[in-house]
Structures are given as C-alpha cells and as structure tokens.
PDB file of C-alpha atoms and ligand atoms in Angstrom:
ATOM      1  CA  MET A   1       0.000   0.000   0.000  1.00  0.00           C
ATOM      2  CA  GLY A   2       1.462   3.346  -1.054  1.00  0.00           C
ATOM      3  CA  LEU A   3       1.610   6.391   1.202  1.00  0.00           C
ATOM      4  CA  ASP A   4      -1.013   9.080   0.636  1.00  0.00           C
ATOM      5  CA  GLU A   5       0.115  12.680   1.192  1.00  0.00           C
ATOM      6  CA  LEU A   6      -3.454  13.811   1.797  1.00  0.00           C
ATOM      7  CA  ILE A   7      -3.743  11.422   4.721  1.00  0.00           C
ATOM      8  CA  VAL A   8      -0.573  12.974   6.169  1.00  0.00           C
ATOM      9  CA  THR A   9      -2.137  16.426   5.779  1.00  0.00           C
ATOM     10  CA  ARG A  10      -5.424  15.397   7.404  1.00  0.00           C
ATOM     11  CA  ALA A  11      -3.666  13.531  10.233  1.00  0.00           C
ATOM     12  CA  ILE A  12      -1.653  16.619  11.159  1.00  0.00           C
ATOM     13  CA  ILE A  13      -4.449  19.166  10.892  1.00  0.00           C
ATOM     14  CA  GLU A  14      -7.049  17.036  12.697  1.00  0.00           C
ATOM     15  CA  THR A  15      -4.752  15.921  15.513  1.00  0.00           C
ATOM     16  CA  TYR A  16      -3.363  19.416  16.137  1.00  0.00           C
ATOM     17  CA  THR A  17      -6.852  20.932  16.046  1.00  0.00           C
ATOM     18  CA  GLU A  18      -8.156  18.381  18.573  1.00  0.00           C
ATOM     19  CA  LYS A  19      -5.205  19.104  20.874  1.00  0.00           C
ATOM     20  CA  PHE A  20      -5.561  22.866  20.503  1.00  0.00           C
ATOM     21  CA  LEU A  21      -9.320  22.822  21.131  1.00  0.00           C
ATOM     22  CA  GLU A  22      -8.985  20.574  24.169  1.00  0.00           C
ATOM     23  CA  TYR A  23      -6.508  23.036  25.717  1.00  0.00           C
ATOM     24  CA  SER A  24      -8.249  26.221  24.529  1.00  0.00           C
ATOM     25  CA  ASP A  25      -9.610  26.421  28.085  1.00  0.00           C
ATOM     26  CA  SER A  26      -7.061  25.334  30.704  1.00  0.00           C
ATOM     27  CA  ASP A  27      -6.604  25.614  34.442  1.00  0.00           C
ATOM     28  CA  VAL A  28      -3.282  27.342  33.829  1.00  0.00           C
ATOM     29  CA  ALA A  29      -1.824  28.967  30.713  1.00  0.00           C
ATOM     30  CA  ILE A  30       1.923  29.572  30.903  1.00  0.00           C
ATOM     31  CA  VAL A  31       3.590  32.095  28.622  1.00  0.00           C
ATOM     32  CA  GLY A  32       7.124  30.987  27.755  1.00  0.00           C
ATOM     33  CA  ALA A  33       8.757  27.546  27.812  1.00  0.00           C
ATOM     34  CA  GLY A  34      11.970  28.581  29.573  1.00  0.00           C
ATOM     35  CA  PRO A  35      13.330  26.757  32.650  1.00  0.00           C
ATOM     36  CA  ALA A  36      10.838  28.449  34.999  1.00  0.00           C
ATOM     37  CA  GLY A  37       7.829  27.824  32.739  1.00  0.00           C
ATOM     38  CA  LEU A  38       8.699  24.182  32.074  1.00  0.00           C
ATOM     39  CA  THR A  39       9.357  23.393  35.744  1.00  0.00           C
ATOM     40  CA  CYS A  40       6.104  25.068  36.710  1.00  0.00           C
ATOM     41  CA  ALA A  41       4.239  23.110  34.017  1.00  0.00           C
ATOM     42  CA  TYR A  42       5.734  19.846  35.285  1.00  0.00           C
ATOM     43  CA  TYR A  43       4.620  20.368  38.897  1.00  0.00           C
ATOM     44  CA  LEU A  44       1.198  21.705  37.905  1.00  0.00           C
ATOM     45  CA  ALA A  45       0.487  18.807  35.551  1.00  0.00           C
ATOM     46  CA  LYS A  46       1.808  16.294  38.079  1.00  0.00           C
ATOM     47  CA  GLY A  47      -0.592  17.820  40.617  1.00  0.00           C
ATOM     48  CA  GLY A  48      -3.536  17.204  38.278  1.00  0.00           C
ATOM     49  CA  ALA A  49      -3.956  20.643  36.653  1.00  0.00           C
ATOM     50  CA  LYS A  50      -4.718  21.095  32.963  1.00  0.00           C
ATOM     51  CA  VAL A  51      -1.752  23.127  31.704  1.00  0.00           C
ATOM     52  CA  SER A  52      -0.974  24.736  28.381  1.00  0.00           C
ATOM     53  CA  ILE A  53       2.282  26.509  27.503  1.00  0.00           C
ATOM     54  CA  TYR A  54       2.520  29.018  24.657  1.00  0.00           C
ATOM     55  CA  GLU A  55       6.051  29.519  23.317  1.00  0.00           C
ATOM     56  CA  ARG A  56       7.003  32.155  20.763  1.00  0.00           C
ATOM     57  CA  ARG A  57       9.943  30.249  19.316  1.00  0.00           C
ATOM     58  CA  LEU A  58       9.956  26.931  17.465  1.00  0.00           C
ATOM     59  CA  SER A  59      12.128  25.521  20.243  1.00  0.00           C
ATOM     60  CA  ILE A  60      11.471  25.192  23.958  1.00  0.00           C
ATOM     61  CA  GLY A  61      14.072  25.861  26.656  1.00  0.00           C
ATOM     62  CA  GLY A  62      14.406  29.664  26.491  1.00  0.00           C
ATOM     63  CA  GLY A  63      17.822  30.718  27.770  1.00  0.00           C
ATOM     64  CA  ILE A  64      18.958  27.236  28.777  1.00  0.00           C
ATOM     65  CA  TRP A  65      20.636  26.086  25.552  1.00  0.00           C
ATOM     66  CA  GLY A  66      23.496  28.571  25.499  1.00  0.00           C
ATOM     67  CA  GLY A  67      24.690  27.774  29.042  1.00  0.00           C
ATOM     68  CA  GLY A  68      27.220  30.487  29.890  1.00  0.00           C
ATOM     69  CA  VAL A  69      28.670  32.305  26.844  1.00  0.00           C
ATOM     70  CA  MET A  70      27.617  29.339  24.675  1.00  0.00           C
ATOM     71  CA  PHE A  71      29.585  26.837  26.799  1.00  0.00           C
ATOM     72  CA  SER A  72      26.700  24.387  27.082  1.00  0.00           C
ATOM     73  CA  GLU A  73      26.704  23.802  30.838  1.00  0.00           C
ATOM     74  CA  VAL A  74      24.700  25.572  33.523  1.00  0.00           C
ATOM     75  CA  VAL A  75      25.178  25.657  37.273  1.00  0.00           C
ATOM     76  CA  VAL A  76      22.540  24.644  39.813  1.00  0.00           C
ATOM     77  CA  GLN A  77      23.140  25.270  43.509  1.00  0.00           C
ATOM     78  CA  GLU A  78      22.493  22.972  46.490  1.00  0.00           C
ATOM     79  CA  ASP A  79      19.018  24.424  47.295  1.00  0.00           C
ATOM     80  CA  ALA A  80      17.627  23.390  43.923  1.00  0.00           C
ATOM     81  CA  LYS A  81      19.439  20.061  43.480  1.00  0.00           C
ATOM     82  CA  ARG A  82      16.398  18.225  44.846  1.00  0.00           C
ATOM     83  CA  ILE A  83      14.369  19.446  41.837  1.00  0.00           C
ATOM     84  CA  LEU A  84      16.912  17.927  39.438  1.00  0.00           C
ATOM     85  CA  ASP A  85      16.697  14.687  41.451  1.00  0.00           C
ATOM     86  CA  ASP A  86      12.909  14.834  41.493  1.00  0.00           C
ATOM     87  CA  LEU A  87      12.796  15.132  37.707  1.00  0.00           C
ATOM     88  CA  GLY A  88      15.587  12.592  37.169  1.00  0.00           C
ATOM     89  CA  ILE A  89      17.911  15.126  35.510  1.00  0.00           C
ATOM     90  CA  ARG A  90      21.580  14.153  35.632  1.00  0.00           C
ATOM     91  CA  HIS A  91      24.068  16.550  37.221  1.00  0.00           C
ATOM     92  CA  LYS A  92      27.692  16.552  38.352  1.00  0.00           C
ATOM     93  CA  PRO A  93      29.051  17.920  41.619  1.00  0.00           C
ATOM     94  CA  TYR A  94      31.697  20.551  40.926  1.00  0.00           C
ATOM     95  CA  ARG A  95      34.832  20.535  43.073  1.00  0.00           C
ATOM     96  CA  GLU A  96      33.538  23.479  45.149  1.00  0.00           C
ATOM     97  CA  GLU A  97      30.848  22.320  47.598  1.00  0.00           C
ATOM     98  CA  GLY A  98      27.227  23.189  46.766  1.00  0.00           C
ATOM     99  CA  TYR A  99      27.696  23.762  43.014  1.00  0.00           C
ATOM    100  CA  TYR A 100      26.447  21.259  40.430  1.00  0.00           C
ATOM    101  CA  THR A 101      26.765  21.409  36.652  1.00  0.00           C
ATOM    102  CA  VAL A 102      24.123  20.232  34.187  1.00  0.00           C
ATOM    103  CA  ASP A 103      24.593  19.813  30.442  1.00  0.00           C
ATOM    104  CA  SER A 104      22.377  22.608  29.144  1.00  0.00           C
ATOM    105  CA  VAL A 105      21.147  20.642  26.123  1.00  0.00           C
ATOM    106  CA  GLU A 106      20.165  17.785  28.421  1.00  0.00           C
ATOM    107  CA  LEU A 107      18.458  20.204  30.833  1.00  0.00           C
ATOM    108  CA  ALA A 108      16.341  21.771  28.084  1.00  0.00           C
ATOM    109  CA  CYS A 109      15.362  18.388  26.640  1.00  0.00           C
ATOM    110  CA  SER A 110      14.642  16.798  30.031  1.00  0.00           C
ATOM    111  CA  LEU A 111      12.522  19.670  31.350  1.00  0.00           C
ATOM    112  CA  GLY A 112      10.524  19.588  28.110  1.00  0.00           C
ATOM    113  CA  LEU A 113      10.029  15.840  28.156  1.00  0.00           C
ATOM    114  CA  ARG A 114       9.162  15.630  31.860  1.00  0.00           C
ATOM    115  CA  SER A 115       6.524  18.368  31.557  1.00  0.00           C
ATOM    116  CA  LEU A 116       4.983  16.700  28.497  1.00  0.00           C
ATOM    117  CA  GLU A 117       5.007  13.279  30.135  1.00  0.00           C
ATOM    118  CA  ALA A 118       3.311  14.771  33.206  1.00  0.00           C
ATOM    119  CA  GLY A 119       0.503  15.946  30.904  1.00  0.00           C
ATOM    120  CA  ALA A 120       1.278  19.593  30.024  1.00  0.00           C
ATOM    121  CA  LYS A 121       0.743  20.617  26.393  1.00  0.00           C
ATOM    122  CA  ILE A 122       3.258  22.880  24.676  1.00  0.00           C
ATOM    123  CA  PHE A 123       2.127  25.040  21.753  1.00  0.00           C
ATOM    124  CA  ASN A 124       5.209  26.364  19.992  1.00  0.00           C
ATOM    125  CA  SER A 125       5.556  29.115  17.396  1.00  0.00           C
ATOM    126  CA  ILE A 126       2.739  31.030  19.107  1.00  0.00           C
ATOM    127  CA  THR A 127       3.245  34.548  20.437  1.00  0.00           C
ATOM    128  CA  VAL A 128       1.147  35.946  23.256  1.00  0.00           C
ATOM    129  CA  VAL A 129       0.152  39.477  22.289  1.00  0.00           C
ATOM    130  CA  ASP A 130      -2.450  40.403  24.907  1.00  0.00           C
ATOM    131  CA  VAL A 131      -4.483  39.127  27.852  1.00  0.00           C
ATOM    132  CA  LYS A 132      -8.213  38.449  28.190  1.00  0.00           C
ATOM    133  CA  VAL A 133      -9.832  40.086  31.235  1.00  0.00           C
ATOM    134  CA  GLU A 134     -13.230  39.919  32.955  1.00  0.00           C
ATOM    135  CA  GLY A 135     -15.232  41.377  35.842  1.00  0.00           C
ATOM    136  CA  LYS A 136     -15.204  44.699  37.693  1.00  0.00           C
ATOM    137  CA  ASP A 137     -11.552  44.285  38.699  1.00  0.00           C
ATOM    138  CA  GLU A 138     -10.576  43.205  35.154  1.00  0.00           C
ATOM    139  CA  LYS A 139      -9.072  39.925  36.360  1.00  0.00           C
ATOM    140  CA  VAL A 140      -6.788  38.173  33.863  1.00  0.00           C
ATOM    141  CA  CYS A 141      -8.601  35.059  32.616  1.00  0.00           C
ATOM    142  CA  GLY A 142      -6.895  34.125  29.360  1.00  0.00           C
ATOM    143  CA  LEU A 143      -4.465  34.985  26.604  1.00  0.00           C
ATOM    144  CA  VAL A 144      -4.633  36.516  23.163  1.00  0.00           C
ATOM    145  CA  ILE A 145      -2.367  34.659  20.759  1.00  0.00           C
ATOM    146  CA  ASN A 146      -1.162  34.689  17.191  1.00  0.00           C
ATOM    147  CA  TRP A 147       1.245  32.660  15.060  1.00  0.00           C
ATOM    148  CA  SER A 148       4.780  33.945  15.631  1.00  0.00           C
ATOM    149  CA  PRO A 149       5.464  34.377  11.873  1.00  0.00           C
ATOM    150  CA  VAL A 150       2.418  36.681  11.668  1.00  0.00           C
ATOM    151  CA  GLU A 151       3.881  38.835  14.435  1.00  0.00           C
ATOM    152  CA  MET A 152       7.381  38.701  12.910  1.00  0.00           C
ATOM    153  CA  THR A 153       6.227  39.786   9.465  1.00  0.00           C
ATOM    154  CA  GLY A 154       3.755  42.366  10.756  1.00  0.00           C
ATOM    155  CA  LEU A 155       0.853  40.939   8.741  1.00  0.00           C
ATOM    156  CA  HIS A 156      -2.486  42.497   9.631  1.00  0.00           C
ATOM    157  CA  VAL A 157      -4.100  39.312  10.964  1.00  0.00           C
ATOM    158  CA  ASP A 158      -6.307  39.387  14.046  1.00  0.00           C
ATOM    159  CA  PRO A 159      -5.317  37.115  16.957  1.00  0.00           C
ATOM    160  CA  ILE A 160      -7.578  34.642  18.813  1.00  0.00           C
ATOM    161  CA  THR A 161      -8.229  34.014  22.509  1.00  0.00           C
ATOM    162  CA  VAL A 162      -7.728  31.079  24.887  1.00  0.00           C
ATOM    163  CA  GLY A 163      -9.089  30.867  28.434  1.00  0.00           C
ATOM    164  CA  ALA A 164      -7.403  29.971  31.742  1.00  0.00           C
ATOM    165  CA  LYS A 165      -8.193  30.197  35.445  1.00  0.00           C
ATOM    166  CA  PHE A 166      -4.615  31.413  36.012  1.00  0.00           C
ATOM    167  CA  VAL A 167      -2.062  32.938  33.650  1.00  0.00           C
ATOM    168  CA  ILE A 168       1.676  32.734  34.315  1.00  0.00           C
ATOM    169  CA  ASP A 169       4.223  35.152  32.875  1.00  0.00           C
ATOM    170  CA  GLY A 170       7.362  33.096  32.227  1.00  0.00           C
ATOM    171  CA  THR A 171       8.675  35.326  29.452  1.00  0.00           C
ATOM    172  CA  GLY A 172      12.065  35.936  31.084  1.00  0.00           C
ATOM    173  CA  HIS A 173      13.895  39.282  31.006  1.00  0.00           C
ATOM    174  CA  ASP A 174      11.061  41.021  29.089  1.00  0.00           C
ATOM    175  CA  ALA A 175       8.236  40.299  31.578  1.00  0.00           C
ATOM    176  CA  THR A 176       5.964  40.760  28.573  1.00  0.00           C
ATOM    177  CA  VAL A 177       2.626  39.856  30.149  1.00  0.00           C
ATOM    178  CA  ALA A 178       3.197  42.031  33.220  1.00  0.00           C
ATOM    179  CA  ARG A 179       4.038  44.922  30.879  1.00  0.00           C
ATOM    180  CA  ILE A 180       0.845  44.306  28.896  1.00  0.00           C
ATOM    181  CA  VAL A 181      -1.255  44.563  32.094  1.00  0.00           C
ATOM    182  CA  GLN A 182       0.658  47.686  33.126  1.00  0.00           C
ATOM    183  CA  ASP A 183       0.461  49.432  29.745  1.00  0.00           C
ATOM    184  CA  LYS A 184      -2.777  48.261  28.116  1.00  0.00           C
ATOM    185  CA  LEU A 185      -4.940  48.031  31.252  1.00  0.00           C
ATOM    186  CA  ASN A 186      -3.120  50.857  33.018  1.00  0.00           C
ATOM    187  CA  LYS A 187      -3.166  48.832  36.254  1.00  0.00           C
ATOM    188  CA  ARG A 188      -0.916  48.818  39.323  1.00  0.00           C
ATOM    189  CA  LEU A 189       1.105  45.636  39.727  1.00  0.00           C
ATOM    190  CA  ASN A 190       2.009  44.129  43.086  1.00  0.00           C
ATOM    191  CA  THR A 191       5.619  45.404  42.887  1.00  0.00           C
ATOM    192  CA  PRO A 192       7.297  48.137  44.990  1.00  0.00           C
ATOM    193  CA  THR A 193       6.475  50.836  42.388  1.00  0.00           C
ATOM    194  CA  GLY A 194       3.322  49.280  40.946  1.00  0.00           C
ATOM    195  CA  LYS A 195       5.203  48.878  37.664  1.00  0.00           C
ATOM    196  CA  VAL A 196       7.779  46.612  36.005  1.00  0.00           C
ATOM    197  CA  ILE A 197      10.952  48.063  37.527  1.00  0.00           C
ATOM    198  CA  GLY A 198      13.585  46.304  35.382  1.00  0.00           C
ATOM    199  CA  GLU A 199      16.342  43.980  36.579  1.00  0.00           C
ATOM    200  CA  ARG A 200      19.388  45.256  38.473  1.00  0.00           C
ATOM    201  CA  SER A 201      23.034  44.425  37.686  1.00  0.00           C
ATOM    202  CA  MET A 202      24.645  41.054  38.397  1.00  0.00           C
ATOM    203  CA  TRP A 203      24.801  39.885  42.028  1.00  0.00           C
ATOM    204  CA  ALA A 204      24.082  36.180  42.016  1.00  0.00           C
ATOM    205  CA  ASP A 205      23.689  35.417  45.721  1.00  0.00           C
ATOM    206  CA  PRO A 206      20.853  37.810  46.624  1.00  0.00           C
ATOM    207  CA  ALA A 207      19.449  37.475  43.096  1.00  0.00           C
ATOM    208  CA  GLU A 208      18.927  33.733  43.461  1.00  0.00           C
ATOM    209  CA  GLN A 209      17.354  34.076  46.901  1.00  0.00           C
ATOM    210  CA  GLU A 210      14.951  36.696  45.590  1.00  0.00           C
ATOM    211  CA  VAL A 211      13.627  34.768  42.564  1.00  0.00           C
ATOM    212  CA  PRO A 212      11.400  32.381  44.539  1.00  0.00           C
ATOM    213  CA  ARG A 213      10.532  35.142  47.038  1.00  0.00           C
ATOM    214  CA  LYS A 214       9.282  37.445  44.294  1.00  0.00           C
ATOM    215  CA  THR A 215       7.416  34.642  42.556  1.00  0.00           C
ATOM    216  CA  GLY A 216       3.681  35.045  43.004  1.00  0.00           C
ATOM    217  CA  GLU A 217       0.482  36.785  41.988  1.00  0.00           C
ATOM    218  CA  VAL A 218       1.324  40.243  40.688  1.00  0.00           C
ATOM    219  CA  TYR A 219      -2.197  41.120  39.540  1.00  0.00           C
ATOM    220  CA  PRO A 220      -5.530  39.243  39.884  1.00  0.00           C
ATOM    221  CA  GLY A 221      -5.165  36.065  37.812  1.00  0.00           C
ATOM    222  CA  LEU A 222      -1.547  36.755  36.777  1.00  0.00           C
ATOM    223  CA  TYR A 223       1.528  35.089  38.312  1.00  0.00           C
ATOM    224  CA  LEU A 224       5.164  35.995  37.683  1.00  0.00           C
ATOM    225  CA  ILE A 225       7.918  33.350  37.639  1.00  0.00           C
ATOM    226  CA  GLY A 226      11.640  33.180  36.856  1.00  0.00           C
ATOM    227  CA  MET A 227      13.423  36.108  35.283  1.00  0.00           C
ATOM    228  CA  ALA A 228      10.096  37.877  34.707  1.00  0.00           C
ATOM    229  CA  ALA A 229       9.702  38.070  38.525  1.00  0.00           C
ATOM    230  CA  THR A 230      13.264  39.442  38.790  1.00  0.00           C
ATOM    231  CA  ALA A 231      12.588  42.052  36.091  1.00  0.00           C
ATOM    232  CA  ALA A 232       9.228  43.156  37.476  1.00  0.00           C
ATOM    233  CA  HIS A 233      10.484  43.513  41.056  1.00  0.00           C
ATOM    234  CA  GLY A 234      13.803  45.133  40.123  1.00  0.00           C
ATOM    235  CA  THR A 235      16.046  42.576  41.825  1.00  0.00           C
ATOM    236  CA  HIS A 236      19.547  41.585  40.678  1.00  0.00           C
ATOM    237  CA  ARG A 237      20.368  39.324  37.736  1.00  0.00           C
ATOM    238  CA  MET A 238      22.327  36.152  38.414  1.00  0.00           C
ATOM    239  CA  GLY A 239      23.986  34.932  35.199  1.00  0.00           C
ATOM    240  CA  PRO A 240      24.010  31.245  34.183  1.00  0.00           C
ATOM    241  CA  ILE A 241      22.962  29.747  37.518  1.00  0.00           C
ATOM    242  CA  PHE A 242      19.513  28.211  37.166  1.00  0.00           C
ATOM    243  CA  GLY A 243      18.401  26.996  40.612  1.00  0.00           C
ATOM    244  CA  GLY A 244      16.232  30.065  41.204  1.00  0.00           C
ATOM    245  CA  MET A 245      14.355  29.468  37.946  1.00  0.00           C
ATOM    246  CA  LEU A 246      13.525  25.882  38.951  1.00  0.00           C
ATOM    247  CA  LEU A 247      12.525  26.853  42.514  1.00  0.00           C
ATOM    248  CA  SER A 248      10.365  29.678  41.190  1.00  0.00           C
ATOM    249  CA  GLY A 249       8.464  27.349  38.840  1.00  0.00           C
ATOM    250  CA  GLU A 250       7.904  24.880  41.670  1.00  0.00           C
ATOM    251  CA  LYS A 251       6.671  27.593  44.071  1.00  0.00           C
ATOM    252  CA  ALA A 252       4.106  29.061  41.652  1.00  0.00           C
ATOM    253  CA  ALA A 253       2.833  25.561  40.857  1.00  0.00           C
ATOM    254  CA  LYS A 254       2.309  24.786  44.574  1.00  0.00           C
ATOM    255  CA  GLU A 255       0.437  28.061  45.196  1.00  0.00           C
ATOM    256  CA  ILE A 256      -1.804  27.635  42.179  1.00  0.00           C
ATOM    257  CA  LEU A 257      -2.540  23.964  42.892  1.00  0.00           C
ATOM    258  CA  ALA A 258      -3.664  24.976  46.406  1.00  0.00           C
ATOM    259  CA  LYS A 259      -6.008  27.603  44.900  1.00  0.00           C
ATOM    260  CA  LEU A 260      -7.378  25.184  42.294  1.00  0.00           C
ATOM    261  CA  LYS A 261      -8.351  22.787  45.105  1.00  0.00           C
TER     262      LYS A 261
HETATM  263  C1  48H B 301       5.239  33.481  23.911  1.00  0.00           C
HETATM  264  C2  48H B 301       7.256  34.208  24.764  1.00  0.00           C
HETATM  265  C3  48H B 301       6.837  35.542  24.679  1.00  0.00           C
HETATM  266  C4  48H B 301       5.535  35.805  24.176  1.00  0.00           C
HETATM  267  C5  48H B 301       8.856  35.528  25.456  1.00  0.00           C
HETATM  268  O1  48H B 301      14.108  33.653  28.992  1.00  0.00           O
HETATM  269  P1  48H B 301      13.637  32.355  29.526  1.00  0.00           P
HETATM  270  O2  48H B 301      14.625  31.249  29.601  1.00  0.00           O
HETATM  271  O3  48H B 301      12.953  32.660  30.963  1.00  0.00           O
HETATM  272  P2  48H B 301      13.091  31.977  32.410  1.00  0.00           P
HETATM  273  O4  48H B 301      12.654  33.006  33.381  1.00  0.00           O
HETATM  274  O5  48H B 301      12.422  30.666  32.437  1.00  0.00           O
HETATM  275  O6  48H B 301      14.663  31.716  32.596  1.00  0.00           O
HETATM  276  C6  48H B 301      15.563  32.752  32.551  1.00  0.00           C
HETATM  277  C7  48H B 301      16.946  32.219  32.154  1.00  0.00           C
HETATM  278  O7  48H B 301      16.891  31.581  30.907  1.00  0.00           O
HETATM  279  C8  48H B 301      17.859  33.410  32.064  1.00  0.00           C
HETATM  280  O8  48H B 301      17.763  34.134  31.076  1.00  0.00           O
HETATM  281  C9  48H B 301      18.740  33.736  33.151  1.00  0.00           C
HETATM  282  C10 48H B 301      18.851  32.859  34.347  1.00  0.00           C
HETATM  283  N1  48H B 301      19.413  34.850  33.064  1.00  0.00           N
HETATM  284  C11 48H B 301      20.247  35.417  34.064  1.00  0.00           C
HETATM  285  C12 48H B 301      20.978  36.636  33.549  1.00  0.00           C
HETATM  286  O9  48H B 301      21.654  37.276  34.385  1.00  0.00           O
HETATM  287  O10 48H B 301      20.909  36.952  32.345  1.00  0.00           O
HETATM  288  O11 48H B 301      12.407  31.840  28.668  1.00  0.00           O
HETATM  289  C13 48H B 301      11.362  32.710  28.325  1.00  0.00           C
HETATM  290  C14 48H B 301      10.614  32.120  27.142  1.00  0.00           C
HETATM  291  C15 48H B 301      11.473  32.138  25.856  1.00  0.00           C
HETATM  292  O12 48H B 301      11.502  30.850  25.309  1.00  0.00           O
HETATM  293  C16 48H B 301      10.728  33.133  24.951  1.00  0.00           C
HETATM  294  O13 48H B 301      10.791  32.798  23.591  1.00  0.00           O
HETATM  295  C17 48H B 301       9.320  33.039  25.496  1.00  0.00           C
HETATM  296  O14 48H B 301       9.489  32.925  26.898  1.00  0.00           O
HETATM  297  N2  48H B 301       8.507  34.241  25.248  1.00  0.00           N
HETATM  298  N3  48H B 301       6.479  33.188  24.399  1.00  0.00           N
HETATM  299  N4  48H B 301       4.765  34.751  23.798  1.00  0.00           N
HETATM  300  N5  48H B 301       5.070  37.048  24.067  1.00  0.00           N
HETATM  301  N6  48H B 301       7.849  36.339  25.112  1.00  0.00           N
END
C-alpha cells in the first residue's frame, strides 16, 4: 500500500486541532517555555492541573541552551538540586561544595520531556500578544495569541483568545505579560512601584534568593515566575545559575494547585 500525502495532511491538521481545542480552556496557561515555565508546568500537571504553555519560538528551553557564553553547561546550587533529582535530571558535583553542573542541552530536553510526560501541552511558534480580562476588577482570565510568523512579518491578521483560570508570565527578562497589564490596562502591579521596575546588575547570591521570594500573583489572575519576577520587582540578575528558575516554577505551581483545590 502506497503512502497518501493527503492522509498525512489530514492527520496533522485534525490531531493538532483536537489538541488545541482541548486546551483552549485550561486551568493554567503559561507564557514561555523557559526553565521556569517548564518546571512550573511539570509540577502543575503532576498535581492534576490542565496546563498549556505558549512559546514564541519553534524551540522550547528559552535561555537554557546557550549555558554560559555558549559553553553548554549551567550551574545549579544545592538548594535546587532536589528538583533535578525529582525530575531525574543528571548533574555533576563541581569541586567546590554546593555547586552542580548540568549539560544545558540535556536540561532543556529533560525539562521539556518531563513536563509533556506529566501531561502539560506545549504550543510552539505562538506569540502571546495580549491578555483576556473579565469582571469589575478586570481579572486576567486568558491569553490573546497569534502565530509567531504573523507577528514577525507584521501581517495584519487578528489574533484569537484562549481561556485559563490562572495565567503565568514566564517570558524571562522582558516580563511581557506584566508589561501588557501595566500598559494596556493601566493597572498597578504588586511590585514596589506598581510597575515593572527592570532587573538590576549582576549579584548572584541575593538574586537567586529573591527569585522564589518574588514569585507570586502580581495582579488578579496573573503570576510571575523566573526572570520575569526578577525584572518586574527590580532585583539583581544572576547569570548562568539556574536553581532560582527551577525553585520559582515549583513555588508558583504549589500556590496555584492549592487555589485550584
Ligand atoms: C510566547 C514568549 C513571549 C511571548 C517571550 O528567557 P527564559 O529562559 O525565561 P526563564 O525566566 O524561564 O529563565 C531565565 C533564564 O533563561 C535566564 O535568562 C537567566 C537565568 N538569566 C540570568 C541573567 O543574568 O541573564 O524563557 C522565556 C521564554 C522564551 O523561550 C521566549 O521565547 C518566550 O518565553 N517568550 N512566548 N509569547 N510574548 N515572550
């Protein structure tokens, strides 16, 4: 029996459409499949939540792949080692106590696979361009999305909307969703100035401690994780040490799972 190209076409379109429609209303919609977003998706899905991730690029992993200056290793500190163990991600102790290295390619692949296996769905090549809001307090209750190539080429094509009980901004340095709420809704965020402050210069030790601390609800229905939390709260950057990103994803997942129950 020969292969039929039209069957290939139909198989792809039908299966993707089914998947997309099933997740067009989720418990949690995460923007950005970086280390924080993927870790958060893993713990949420493992806890029974219906989770969708929208990622602008074709590839997942955000800033993981390049390690430090394209040397494809990242460092994870003692506090976050248990997350690597929990997810079965291999790591090596460095000769200085409390520092572990992880192959960055392996980290990106493993975080992606573990979150998918736990039940999260990743929609790549989709850019989040706005939020959906409802009620008197204009609570965030979904995302407005478009194909990334449409955004890149500036075609005049209207986006569509997906729903979620909680939205998570895991967009990294840009804190894109928090900025959308600040600029388009003209709302005060739960940060010291009410706005996205912008990250401070490198100081890894306090920076890493602050990432999980600053992780949380920044506006009704909107959570900040990872580097987006750092940027919004104006804390220090940390360079290629990734423990804070993993701990931040885990913390937001725990808080949201408690609210979903
Ligand atoms: C859909 C979007 C959109 C959008 C962006 O940058 P990331 O890796 O973010 P984190 O917070 O998980 O991890 C940060 C880490 O990688 C890092 O940069 C560190 C530790 N830096 C320290 C330092 O000192 O520099 O991932 C964010 C993801 C990316 O994949 C983007 O493509 C994606 O979000 N994204 N997806 N719609 N509007 N904006």
